[in-house]
Amino acid sequence: MLELFHAAPSYYSMVARLALAEGGIPFTSRLIDIHLAKQQLSDPYRALNPHMTVPTLRGPDLLLTDSSEILAFAAAHAGDAWCDANGALAPAIGVAVQAHYAISIETLTFSKLLASRPLLKPLVKRVLSGLSRQLEQRAVHTAVDPEALRAKAQQDRDRLQTLTATPAAETLAAMRAQVRLYLNGLPPVPDDQWLFGNRISSADVVVAVLLARLTMAAELPLLERPDLQRWWERYQRRPAVQAADLWTRFQRRRFMAALVEARRTPILSSAA
């Protein structure tokens, strides 16, 4: 049985869950706490995923440490059930998926938060700077892949630069423009079709998760095209959406329950 290490509200965890649900691929859920306990930074999880990110999909002779890899795995498993199997459509689907991954969802959501609550900026600086220092210190005192820790520390410094070097309102405006451009660049969608035909594709998966997060962040007005609005209404009725626990609003009780469940998750560097 496959194991998916993920976090309930995590954007890229939702990409993985929806891809697996749409692909009809069963898995055992392994929730981890990336917010308070920061289990993704623990040594056991780092041995599993050196990037120290979620999601991670593990199985016999399988270890995928990025949502894009899990998405490709699901598409391959789905075969002709997805439009990705159509050689004529695959390049355009790939472009849509890659362009989606060029959008920093974290930058969009955090810049909106900082634009509306500028007093949080010192807190963001303190948290990210502290995480970076802790990772650098751990790198000095470990013989096990210290470069991965240093890379993660640099990533936190880069995040800090992105979120604080430019006024949050300017960053938010740029992110909104990028998202709007991406959505407007998707192909026209007839009311009886999905993004690339009469079957779903990898692009449908990532666009659905993007729109779920835009809904959650009160940014769905960026979806201006009526055909895509109707597509989104139809997509939300797919059984995989509920199976994937696709968040369109913050669920406090669900969030807290997931944190409690995460404390019981066994994190081992190899499959049992």
XYZ file of N, CA and C in Angstrom:
816
model
N 0.840 -1.202 0.000
C 0.000 0.000 0.000
C 0.875 1.251 0.000
N 0.492 2.212 -0.798
C 1.201 3.483 -0.829
C 0.892 4.293 0.427
N 1.861 5.074 0.859
C 1.684 5.984 1.986
C 1.894 7.408 1.490
N 0.961 8.291 1.819
C 1.101 9.695 1.462
C 1.336 10.506 2.726
N 2.518 11.091 2.827
C 2.828 12.011 3.915
C 2.411 13.399 3.453
N 1.514 14.020 4.202
C 0.925 15.272 3.736
C 0.398 16.061 4.918
N -0.020 17.297 4.646
C -0.647 18.146 5.661
C -2.023 18.546 5.144
N -3.003 18.555 6.022
C -4.394 18.729 5.595
C -4.624 19.978 4.744
N -4.215 21.189 5.194
C -4.514 22.379 4.394
C -3.423 22.748 3.393
N -2.352 21.963 3.331
C -1.222 22.284 2.459
C -1.629 22.265 0.989
N -1.267 23.324 0.279
C -1.637 23.460 -1.134
C -1.126 22.285 -1.964
N 0.158 21.997 -1.856
C 0.728 20.947 -2.700
C 0.324 19.558 -2.226
N -0.024 19.430 -0.943
C -0.616 18.174 -0.482
C -1.963 17.951 -1.153
N -2.720 19.034 -1.349
C -4.010 18.905 -2.024
C -3.833 18.506 -3.483
N -2.783 19.012 -4.127
C -2.500 18.576 -5.499
C -2.293 17.065 -5.522
N -1.491 16.568 -4.587
C -1.217 15.130 -4.540
C -2.479 14.332 -4.240
N -3.249 14.772 -3.248
C -4.459 14.026 -2.888
C -5.458 13.988 -4.033
N -5.630 15.125 -4.713
C -6.592 15.160 -5.813
C -6.100 14.316 -6.987
N -4.808 14.371 -7.274
C -4.257 13.560 -8.362
C -4.467 12.073 -8.088
N -4.189 11.651 -6.862
C -4.350 10.236 -6.516
C -5.824 9.834 -6.537
N -6.692 10.717 -6.054
C -8.125 10.410 -6.062
C -8.649 10.307 -7.487
N -8.267 11.252 -8.343
C -8.717 11.218 -9.734
C -8.123 10.026 -10.479
N -6.931 9.616 -10.081
C -6.291 8.479 -10.730
C -6.750 7.138 -10.195
N -7.614 7.163 -9.175
C -8.100 5.915 -8.600
C -7.015 5.131 -7.889
N -6.093 5.845 -7.249
C -4.949 5.212 -6.597
C -5.144 5.262 -5.082
N -5.362 4.127 -4.434
C -5.552 4.132 -2.978
C -4.232 4.377 -2.252
N -4.332 4.971 -1.075
C -3.137 5.220 -0.279
C -3.519 5.302 1.189
N -2.528 5.102 2.028
C -2.695 5.305 3.462
C -2.272 6.720 3.798
N -3.139 7.443 4.487
C -2.848 8.830 4.848
C -1.908 8.881 6.040
N -0.836 9.672 5.895
C 0.107 9.914 6.988
C 0.203 11.426 7.181
N -0.680 11.967 8.004
C -0.661 13.405 8.246
C 0.555 13.796 9.074
N 1.167 14.917 8.721
C 2.239 15.453 9.547
C 1.954 16.928 9.828
N 2.499 17.403 10.927
C 2.282 18.780 11.375
C 3.417 19.654 10.854
N 3.111 20.462 9.835
C 4.127 21.349 9.263
C 4.032 22.756 9.844
N 3.085 22.970 10.763
C 2.826 24.316 11.261
C 3.387 24.549 12.660
N 3.050 23.688 13.606
C 3.490 23.894 14.985
C 4.702 23.021 15.312
N 4.541 21.703 15.212
C 5.653 20.797 15.523
C 6.714 20.793 14.429
N 6.326 21.221 13.225
C 7.242 21.260 12.072
C 7.947 19.915 11.889
N 7.132 18.871 11.801
C 7.677 17.522 11.645
C 8.436 17.348 10.337
N 8.151 18.206 9.357
C 8.855 18.082 8.083
C 10.342 18.398 8.213
N 10.722 19.063 9.305
C 12.128 19.407 9.527
C 12.845 18.389 10.411
N 12.111 17.386 10.880
C 12.707 16.392 11.776
C 13.688 15.505 11.016
N 14.625 14.924 11.741
C 15.606 14.042 11.105
C 14.960 12.831 10.433
N 13.960 12.179 11.064
C 13.335 11.040 10.379
C 12.677 11.434 9.058
N 11.989 12.583 9.049
C 11.346 12.982 7.796
C 12.383 13.446 6.777
N 13.433 14.084 7.245
C 14.493 14.532 6.329
C 15.153 13.338 5.649
N 15.254 12.219 6.368
C 15.801 11.007 5.758
C 14.876 10.475 4.668
N 13.586 10.740 4.828
C 12.602 10.310 3.839
C 12.555 11.273 2.658
N 12.537 12.567 2.964
C 12.444 13.606 1.941
C 13.455 14.706 2.265
N 14.612 14.696 1.615
C 15.657 15.685 1.922
C 15.231 17.127 1.685
N 14.177 17.337 0.874
C 13.694 18.699 0.640
C 12.933 19.242 1.849
N 12.511 18.323 2.738
C 11.769 18.704 3.946
C 10.481 19.444 3.597
N 9.772 18.920 2.612
C 8.504 19.495 2.173
C 7.454 18.392 2.114
N 6.211 18.796 2.013
C 5.126 17.859 1.733
C 4.551 18.227 0.371
N 4.044 17.199 -0.321
C 3.818 15.814 0.077
C 4.997 14.909 -0.276
N 4.945 13.692 0.281
C 5.846 12.606 -0.094
C 4.997 11.352 -0.267
N 5.208 10.655 -1.359
C 4.489 9.403 -1.612
C 5.493 8.263 -1.582
N 5.232 7.283 -0.707
C 6.162 6.166 -0.546
C 5.431 4.848 -0.746
N 6.114 3.928 -1.398
C 5.583 2.591 -1.579
C 6.711 1.644 -1.908
N 6.402 0.375 -2.122
C 7.444 -0.574 -2.513
C 8.135 -0.107 -3.797
N 9.424 0.107 -3.714
C 10.212 0.561 -4.871
C 9.718 1.893 -5.423
N 9.144 2.735 -4.564
C 8.649 4.035 -5.021
C 8.870 5.075 -3.934
N 9.435 6.213 -4.309
C 9.557 7.341 -3.397
C 9.497 8.616 -4.226
N 8.403 9.352 -4.084
C 8.194 10.599 -4.817
C 8.113 11.728 -3.801
N 8.938 12.752 -3.985
C 9.078 13.780 -2.955
C 8.609 15.156 -3.414
N 7.750 15.191 -4.407
C 7.241 16.468 -4.905
C 5.861 16.238 -5.504
N 4.977 17.217 -5.365
C 3.616 17.035 -5.878
C 3.596 16.863 -7.392
N 4.532 17.501 -8.098
C 4.560 17.357 -9.553
C 4.903 15.924 -9.955
N 5.764 15.274 -9.172
C 6.098 13.874 -9.442
C 4.892 12.974 -9.175
N 4.167 13.273 -8.111
C 2.981 12.481 -7.777
C 1.903 12.685 -8.833
N 1.773 13.905 -9.325
C 0.814 14.198 -10.386
C 1.148 13.400 -11.646
N 2.419 13.365 -12.019
C 2.835 12.604 -13.203
C 2.613 11.109 -12.994
N 2.858 10.636 -11.783
C 2.628 9.227 -11.445
C 1.149 8.880 -11.601
N 0.279 9.758 -11.111
C -1.159 9.516 -11.220
C -1.606 9.521 -12.677
N -1.057 10.445 -13.465
C -1.419 10.514 -14.884
C -1.000 9.243 -15.611
N 0.194 8.745 -15.299
C 0.666 7.514 -15.936
C -0.213 6.331 -15.536
N -0.613 6.308 -14.269
C -1.468 5.220 -13.781
C -2.848 5.288 -14.433
N -3.353 6.500 -14.639
C -4.695 6.663 -15.208
C -4.755 6.248 -16.669
N -3.644 6.381 -17.379
C -3.613 5.982 -18.782
C -4.618 6.746 -19.622
N -5.387 6.024 -20.419
C -6.324 6.656 -21.347
C -7.495 7.351 -20.659
N -7.635 7.166 -19.356
C -8.717 7.849 -18.637
C -8.454 9.347 -18.513
N -7.201 9.754 -18.715
C -6.834 11.171 -18.680
C -6.375 11.607 -20.067
N -6.565 12.867 -20.384
C -6.134 13.396 -21.681
C -4.616 13.424 -21.834
N -3.885 13.291 -20.727
C -2.421 13.277 -20.807
C -1.914 12.167 -21.716
N -2.692 11.096 -21.854
C -2.267 9.964 -22.676
C -2.345 10.269 -24.168
N -3.007 11.359 -24.527
C -3.124 11.763 -25.930
C -1.862 12.523 -26.321
N -1.056 11.929 -27.184
C 0.213 12.536 -27.562
C 0.073 13.913 -28.175
N -1.045 14.176 -28.835
C -1.250 15.484 -29.455
C -1.566 16.556 -28.415
N -2.155 16.153 -27.287
C -2.543 17.110 -26.254
C -1.504 17.244 -25.143
N -0.679 16.219 -24.979
C 0.251 16.181 -23.848
C 1.152 17.414 -23.749
N 1.713 17.926 -24.860
C 2.578 19.111 -24.726
C 1.847 20.324 -24.155
N 0.632 20.589 -24.627
C -0.123 21.741 -24.127
C -0.513 21.544 -22.665
N -0.856 20.322 -22.298
C -1.172 20.032 -20.897
C 0.061 20.282 -20.036
N 1.212 19.828 -20.520
C 2.453 20.037 -19.781
C 2.769 21.507 -19.583
N 2.524 22.317 -20.591
C 2.761 23.761 -20.481
C 1.852 24.362 -19.409
N 0.587 23.959 -19.402
C -0.362 24.483 -18.410
C 0.043 24.088 -16.998
N 0.513 22.857 -16.837
C 0.934 22.394 -15.511
C 2.188 23.132 -15.059
N 3.165 23.259 -15.955
C 4.406 23.952 -15.598
C 4.154 25.413 -15.258
N 3.269 26.063 -16.004
C 2.956 27.467 -15.722
C 2.277 27.605 -14.365
N 1.476 26.619 -14.006
C 0.863 26.624 -12.670
C 1.932 26.583 -11.591
N 2.937 25.723 -11.774
C 3.978 25.596 -10.756
C 4.878 26.828 -10.690
N 4.800 27.698 -11.674
C 5.571 28.943 -11.634
C 4.908 29.991 -10.745
N 3.674 29.733 -10.333
C 2.947 30.654 -9.452
C 3.254 30.294 -8.002
N 3.740 31.255 -7.232
C 4.007 31.021 -5.813
C 2.745 31.324 -5.011
N 2.028 30.279 -4.658
C 0.799 30.456 -3.888
C 1.101 31.068 -2.527
N 2.213 30.669 -1.928
C 2.586 31.227 -0.632
C 2.777 32.736 -0.726
N 3.431 33.191 -1.794
C 3.654 34.626 -1.948
C 2.333 35.372 -2.094
N 1.404 34.796 -2.840
C 0.092 35.426 -3.004
C -0.621 35.562 -1.662
N -0.696 34.471 -0.918
C -1.475 34.493 0.322
C -0.787 35.317 1.411
N 0.537 35.203 1.518
C 1.230 35.947 2.566
C 1.302 37.436 2.242
N 1.463 37.786 0.976
C 1.494 39.212 0.641
C 0.132 39.846 0.909
N -0.937 39.089 0.693
C -2.265 39.619 1.015
C -2.404 39.824 2.519
N -1.917 38.861 3.292
C -1.978 38.985 4.744
C -1.181 40.197 5.222
N 0.033 40.367 4.690
C 0.883 41.471 5.130
C 0.374 42.819 4.629
N -0.285 42.824 3.473
C -0.846 44.077 2.970
C -1.992 44.560 3.851
N -2.757 43.606 4.380
C -3.899 43.977 5.222
C -3.507 44.124 6.690
N -2.414 43.458 7.087
C -1.971 43.516 8.483
C -0.464 43.758 8.532
N -0.031 44.963 8.223
C 1.410 45.255 8.141
C 2.157 45.051 9.454
N 1.448 45.084 10.579
C 2.122 44.886 11.862
C 2.655 43.462 12.025
N 2.222 42.550 11.146
C 2.718 41.175 11.207
C 4.092 41.017 10.553
N 4.535 42.025 9.835
C 5.803 41.915 9.105
C 6.984 41.590 10.023
N 7.137 42.255 11.187
C 8.247 41.888 12.084
C 8.169 40.440 12.555
N 6.949 39.941 12.757
C 6.788 38.554 13.188
C 7.250 37.593 12.097
N 6.867 37.873 10.847
C 7.291 37.032 9.729
C 8.810 37.030 9.621
N 9.417 38.204 9.772
C 10.881 38.291 9.728
C 11.510 37.457 10.835
N 10.956 37.568 12.027
C 11.523 36.853 13.169
C 11.401 35.344 12.993
N 10.242 34.887 12.528
C 10.023 33.448 12.372
C 10.940 32.865 11.300
N 10.973 33.490 10.129
C 11.784 32.944 9.039
C 13.278 33.064 9.329
N 13.690 34.160 9.945
C 15.103 34.304 10.315
C 15.488 33.260 11.355
N 14.593 33.023 12.315
C 14.863 32.024 13.342
C 14.965 30.628 12.770
N 14.067 30.289 11.856
C 14.125 28.971 11.218
C 15.426 28.795 10.451
N 15.826 29.830 9.741
C 17.061 29.760 8.966
C 18.271 29.537 9.870
N 18.327 30.252 10.979
C 19.451 30.087 11.912
C 19.465 28.685 12.514
N 18.299 28.181 12.894
C 18.231 26.839 13.478
C 18.726 25.780 12.498
N 18.336 25.920 11.245
C 18.759 24.949 10.237
C 20.264 25.020 10.002
N 20.805 26.222 9.983
C 22.253 26.374 9.820
C 23.001 25.744 10.994
N 22.482 25.925 12.195
C 23.118 25.331 13.372
C 23.057 23.811 13.321
N 21.936 23.274 12.893
C 21.828 21.818 12.772
C 22.794 21.290 11.722
N 22.994 22.048 10.654
C 23.905 21.615 9.593
C 25.334 21.489 10.109
N 25.693 22.356 11.042
C 27.049 22.327 11.602
C 27.266 21.077 12.442
N 26.201 20.593 13.080
C 26.345 19.518 14.056
C 25.863 18.161 13.555
N 25.668 18.019 12.254
C 25.254 16.718 11.735
C 26.185 16.274 10.621
N 26.356 14.967 10.525
C 27.152 14.410 9.433
C 26.259 13.859 8.330
N 24.941 13.915 8.564
C 23.977 13.346 7.619
C 23.400 14.453 6.744
N 23.901 14.549 5.538
C 23.391 15.484 4.534
C 23.223 16.908 5.065
N 24.298 17.512 5.565
C 24.172 18.892 6.054
C 23.806 19.877 4.948
N 24.149 19.542 3.702
C 23.838 20.450 2.599
C 22.335 20.620 2.410
N 21.567 19.581 2.713
C 20.112 19.705 2.606
C 19.589 20.726 3.610
N 20.162 20.725 4.809
C 19.757 21.698 5.822
C 20.150 23.109 5.406
N 21.335 23.247 4.840
C 21.769 24.578 4.397
C 20.897 25.074 3.238
N 20.509 24.161 2.359
C 19.641 24.547 1.241
C 18.280 25.007 1.750
N 17.772 24.319 2.771
C 16.489 24.709 3.349
C 16.608 26.062 4.043
N 17.737 26.295 4.715
C 17.963 27.585 5.369
C 17.992 28.710 4.335
N 18.644 28.459 3.208
C 18.695 29.466 2.149
C 17.302 29.711 1.572
N 16.531 28.654 1.473
C 15.159 28.793 0.980
C 14.352 29.715 1.891
N 14.540 29.581 3.200
C 13.828 30.454 4.135
C 14.301 31.901 4.004
N 15.596 32.088 3.757
C 16.092 33.456 3.546
C 15.509 34.046 2.264
N 15.385 33.214 1.237
C 14.789 33.683 -0.017
C 13.316 34.044 0.187
N 12.608 33.234 0.960
C 11.200 33.528 1.256
C 11.081 34.860 1.986
N 11.974 35.072 2.936
C 11.964 36.321 3.692
C 12.193 37.515 2.769
N 13.131 37.376 1.849
C 13.414 38.449 0.901
C 12.194 38.741 0.028
N 11.563 37.683 -0.458
C 10.394 37.846 -1.326
C 9.253 38.555 -0.609
N 9.057 38.208 0.659
C 7.897 38.718 1.389
C 8.114 40.086 2.015
N 9.367 40.505 2.178
C 9.602 41.745 2.923
C 10.391 42.805 2.166
N 11.077 42.448 1.094
C 11.926 43.434 0.412
C 11.105 44.474 -0.342
N 9.933 44.081 -0.813
C 9.048 44.959 -1.577
C 7.772 45.188 -0.776
N 7.179 46.375 -0.844
C 5.901 46.582 -0.144
C 4.896 45.494 -0.494
N 4.219 44.995 0.520
C 3.316 43.858 0.331
C 2.241 44.148 -0.709
N 1.752 45.369 -0.758
C 0.707 45.705 -1.729
C 1.214 45.559 -3.159
N 2.476 45.916 -3.388
C 3.053 45.768 -4.729
C 3.221 44.291 -5.086
N 3.704 43.513 -4.124
C 3.867 42.080 -4.365
C 2.525 41.429 -4.647
N 1.514 41.803 -3.879
C 0.177 41.245 -4.070
C -0.362 41.597 -5.453
N -0.173 42.827 -5.883
C -0.654 43.240 -7.205
C 0.030 42.432 -8.306
N 1.333 42.199 -8.147
C 2.070 41.421 -9.146
C 1.591 39.975 -9.171
N 1.330 39.401 -7.994
C 0.855 38.023 -7.933
C -0.544 37.897 -8.526
N -1.396 38.857 -8.245
C -2.738 38.825 -8.830
C -2.667 38.894 -10.352
N -1.773 39.719 -10.856
C -1.626 39.838 -12.308
C -1.141 38.522 -12.909
N -0.217 37.852 -12.223
C 0.294 36.576 -12.723
C -0.799 35.513 -12.750
N -1.584 35.444 -11.687
C -2.666 34.453 -11.625
C -3.716 34.744 -12.690
N -4.085 36.014 -12.821
C -5.084 36.393 -13.824
C -4.599 36.044 -15.234
N -3.334 36.319 -15.513
C -2.766 36.006 -16.823
C -2.789 34.503 -17.075
N -2.461 33.734 -16.051
C -2.464 32.274 -16.194
C -3.868 31.758 -16.505
N -4.842 32.188 -15.733
C -6.206 31.698 -15.927
C -6.766 32.121 -17.280
N -6.484 33.346 -17.681
C -6.990 33.818 -18.970
C -6.296 33.134 -20.143
N -5.132 32.545 -19.894
C -4.401 31.862 -20.954
C -4.789 30.407 -21.141
N -5.648 29.885 -20.278
C -6.105 28.503 -20.432
C -7.023 28.391 -21.644
N -7.120 27.198 -22.237
C -7.938 27.053 -23.452
C -9.423 27.264 -23.166
N -10.186 27.679 -24.180
C -11.646 27.787 -24.009
C -12.232 26.427 -23.630
N -13.235 26.443 -22.756
C -13.791 25.187 -22.251
C -15.291 25.121 -22.551
N -15.701 24.254 -23.476
C -17.143 24.047 -23.693
C -17.797 23.491 -22.426
N -19.084 23.700 -22.287
C -19.775 23.320 -21.059
C -19.835 21.817 -20.828
N -19.598 21.018 -21.858
C -19.642 19.567 -21.679
C -18.243 18.946 -21.714
N -17.212 19.780 -21.542
C -15.834 19.302 -21.639
C -15.040 19.711 -20.402
N -13.860 19.097 -20.277
C -12.895 19.539 -19.277
C -11.860 20.401 -19.988
N -10.753 20.705 -19.369
C -9.857 21.715 -19.937
C -9.312 21.338 -21.310
N -9.047 20.049 -21.518
C -8.442 19.639 -22.787
C -9.252 18.572 -23.522
N -10.515 18.433 -23.169
C -11.336 17.468 -23.890
C -12.385 16.840 -22.994
N -12.843 15.653 -23.397
C -13.928 15.010 -22.655
C -13.432 14.164 -21.488
N -12.135 14.204 -21.233
C -11.550 13.551 -20.063
C -10.714 14.578 -19.307
N -10.534 14.354 -18.027
C -9.715 15.293 -17.270
C -8.248 15.103 -17.623
N -7.419 15.980 -17.096
C -5.980 15.929 -17.334
C -5.258 16.425 -16.093
N -3.943 16.361 -16.132
C -3.145 16.923 -15.042
C -3.453 18.403 -14.855
N -3.743 19.088 -15.956
C -4.056 20.514 -15.866
C -5.337 20.748 -15.075
N -6.337 19.902 -15.268
C -7.575 20.044 -14.496
C -7.295 19.922 -13.003
N -6.417 19.009 -12.645
C -6.098 18.796 -11.232
C -5.484 20.050 -10.621
N -4.447 20.597 -11.265
C -3.767 21.745 -10.653
C -4.630 23.000 -10.695
N -5.419 23.175 -11.746
C -6.291 24.353 -11.806
C -7.373 24.256 -10.736
N -7.886 23.062 -10.491
C -8.893 22.892 -9.441
C -8.326 23.260 -8.073
N -7.111 22.831 -7.791
C -6.499 23.160 -6.500
C -6.212 24.657 -6.420
N -5.775 25.241 -7.524
C -5.542 26.689 -7.548
C -6.823 27.450 -7.232
N -7.924 27.056 -7.855
C -9.183 27.765 -7.625
C -9.716 27.524 -6.216
N -9.457 26.344 -5.677
C -9.842 26.091 -4.284
C -9.104 27.044 -3.354
N -7.802 27.236 -3.600
C -7.036 28.134 -2.740
C -7.436 29.592 -2.960
N -7.738 29.967 -4.200
C -8.213 31.329 -4.446
C -9.536 31.569 -3.726
N -10.397 30.560 -3.703
C -11.655 30.673 -2.965
C -11.378 30.875 -1.483
N -10.476 30.082 -0.951
C -10.136 30.154 0.469
C -9.533 31.514 0.825
N -8.773 32.095 -0.102
C -8.112 33.380 0.141
C -8.963 34.575 -0.277
N -10.221 34.323 -0.642
C -11.121 35.388 -1.115
C -10.541 36.102 -2.328
N -9.913 35.323 -3.223
C -9.328 35.876 -4.441
C -9.960 35.277 -5.700
N -11.101 34.615 -5.556
C -11.729 33.993 -6.722
C -12.161 34.999 -7.789
N -12.375 36.287 -7.470
C -12.661 37.246 -8.544
C -11.573 37.307 -9.623
N -10.389 36.761 -9.339
C -9.354 36.680 -10.373
C -9.777 35.746 -11.504
N -10.743 34.881 -11.233
C -11.298 34.005 -12.266
C -12.384 34.787 -13.001
N -12.026 35.373 -14.122
C -12.916 36.300 -14.823
C -13.718 35.646 -15.947
N -13.238 34.542 -16.484
C -13.875 33.947 -17.657
C -15.107 33.129 -17.277
N -16.255 33.405 -17.893
C -17.476 32.649 -17.580
C -17.341 31.152 -17.852
N -16.612 30.769 -18.918
C -16.493 29.337 -19.212
C -15.722 28.616 -18.119
N -14.687 29.269 -17.563
C -13.932 28.651 -16.474
C -14.713 28.677 -15.163
N -15.532 29.686 -14.984
C -16.394 29.712 -13.798
C -17.356 28.526 -13.822
N -17.919 28.256 -14.995
C -18.828 27.104 -15.113
C -18.051 25.798 -14.961
N -16.832 25.762 -15.522
C -15.980 24.575 -15.360
C -15.737 24.299 -13.872
N -15.440 25.340 -13.112
C -15.162 25.185 -11.687
C -16.395 24.693 -10.936
N -17.556 25.208 -11.290
C -18.786 24.731 -10.661
C -18.983 23.242 -10.926
N -18.728 22.803 -12.153
C -18.874 21.383 -12.492
C -17.811 20.540 -11.798
N -16.592 21.056 -11.784
C -15.507 20.247 -11.226
C -15.733 19.969 -9.740
N -16.274 20.930 -9.040
C -16.486 20.738 -7.604
C -17.479 19.623 -7.298
N -18.242 19.199 -8.289
C -19.194 18.106 -8.088
C -18.576 16.738 -8.342
N -17.326 16.701 -8.769
C -16.669 15.418 -9.010
C -16.413 14.713 -7.671
N -16.621 13.402 -7.609
C -16.409 12.670 -6.348
C -14.992 12.818 -5.796
N -14.015 12.985 -6.680
C -12.626 13.075 -6.225
C -12.379 14.301 -5.364
N -13.165 15.353 -5.554
C -12.959 16.583 -4.781
C -13.185 16.326 -3.298
N -14.262 15.635 -2.984
C -14.525 15.316 -1.580
C -13.518 14.293 -1.070
N -13.197 13.310 -1.888
C -12.243 12.283 -1.472
C -10.875 12.878 -1.177
N -10.526 13.949 -1.892
C -9.207 14.564 -1.737
C -9.155 15.592 -0.617
N -10.289 15.852 0.030
C -10.339 16.851 1.105
C -9.789 18.187 0.598
N -10.428 18.673 -0.466
C -9.995 19.919 -1.099
C -10.572 21.098 -0.320
N -9.707 21.878 0.316
C -10.161 22.965 1.179
C -10.496 24.208 0.362
N -11.708 24.732 0.538
C -12.081 26.011 -0.060
C -12.340 27.063 1.025
N -12.177 26.671 2.267
C -12.267 27.587 3.404
C -11.430 27.004 4.531
N -10.985 27.868 5.432
C -10.213 27.374 6.564
C -11.150 26.678 7.535
N -10.793 25.460 7.920
C -11.618 24.652 8.814
C -10.866 24.471 10.131
N -11.198 25.283 11.113
C -10.425 25.294 12.357
C -10.450 23.942 13.062
N -11.622 23.350 13.193
C -11.700 22.065 13.891
C -10.953 20.982 13.130
N -11.110 20.988 11.817
C -10.396 20.006 10.988
C -8.892 20.222 11.102
N -8.475 21.469 11.142
C -7.060 21.796 11.259
C -6.491 21.269 12.576
N -7.193 21.525 13.673
C -6.710 21.075 14.974
C -6.717 19.554 15.067
N -7.747 18.919 14.516
C -7.804 17.457 14.535
C -6.646 16.861 13.739
N -6.295 17.516 12.630
C -5.184 17.027 11.813
C -3.863 17.142 12.568
N -3.694 18.205 13.345
C -2.470 18.365 14.135
C -2.354 17.258 15.180
N -3.479 16.934 15.803
C -3.471 15.863 16.806
C -3.144 14.528 16.143
N -3.779 14.272 15.000
C -3.522 13.016 14.293
C -2.063 12.925 13.852
N -1.497 14.063 13.462
C -0.114 14.071 12.983
C 0.865 13.620 14.062
N 0.551 13.900 15.311
C 1.456 13.512 16.394
C 1.577 11.994 16.510
N 0.618 11.272 15.927
C 0.645 9.806 15.998
C 1.212 9.173 14.730
N 1.638 10.008 13.781
C 2.138 9.483 12.513
C 3.546 8.927 12.675
N 3.748 7.650 12.345
C 5.113 7.111 12.368
C 5.869 7.585 11.134
N 7.002 8.211 11.342
C 7.820 8.678 10.219
C 9.097 7.853 10.211
N 9.190 6.951 9.259
C 10.350 6.082 9.129
C 10.985 6.333 7.777
N 12.294 6.203 7.702
C 12.995 6.513 6.459
C 12.814 5.445 5.397
N 12.296 4.282 5.776
C 12.041 3.224 4.798
C 10.704 2.586 5.102
N 10.090 2.004 4.078
C 8.778 1.402 4.262
C 8.871 0.206 5.191
N 7.845 0.040 6.015
C 7.828 -1.088 6.947
C 7.539 -2.382 6.209
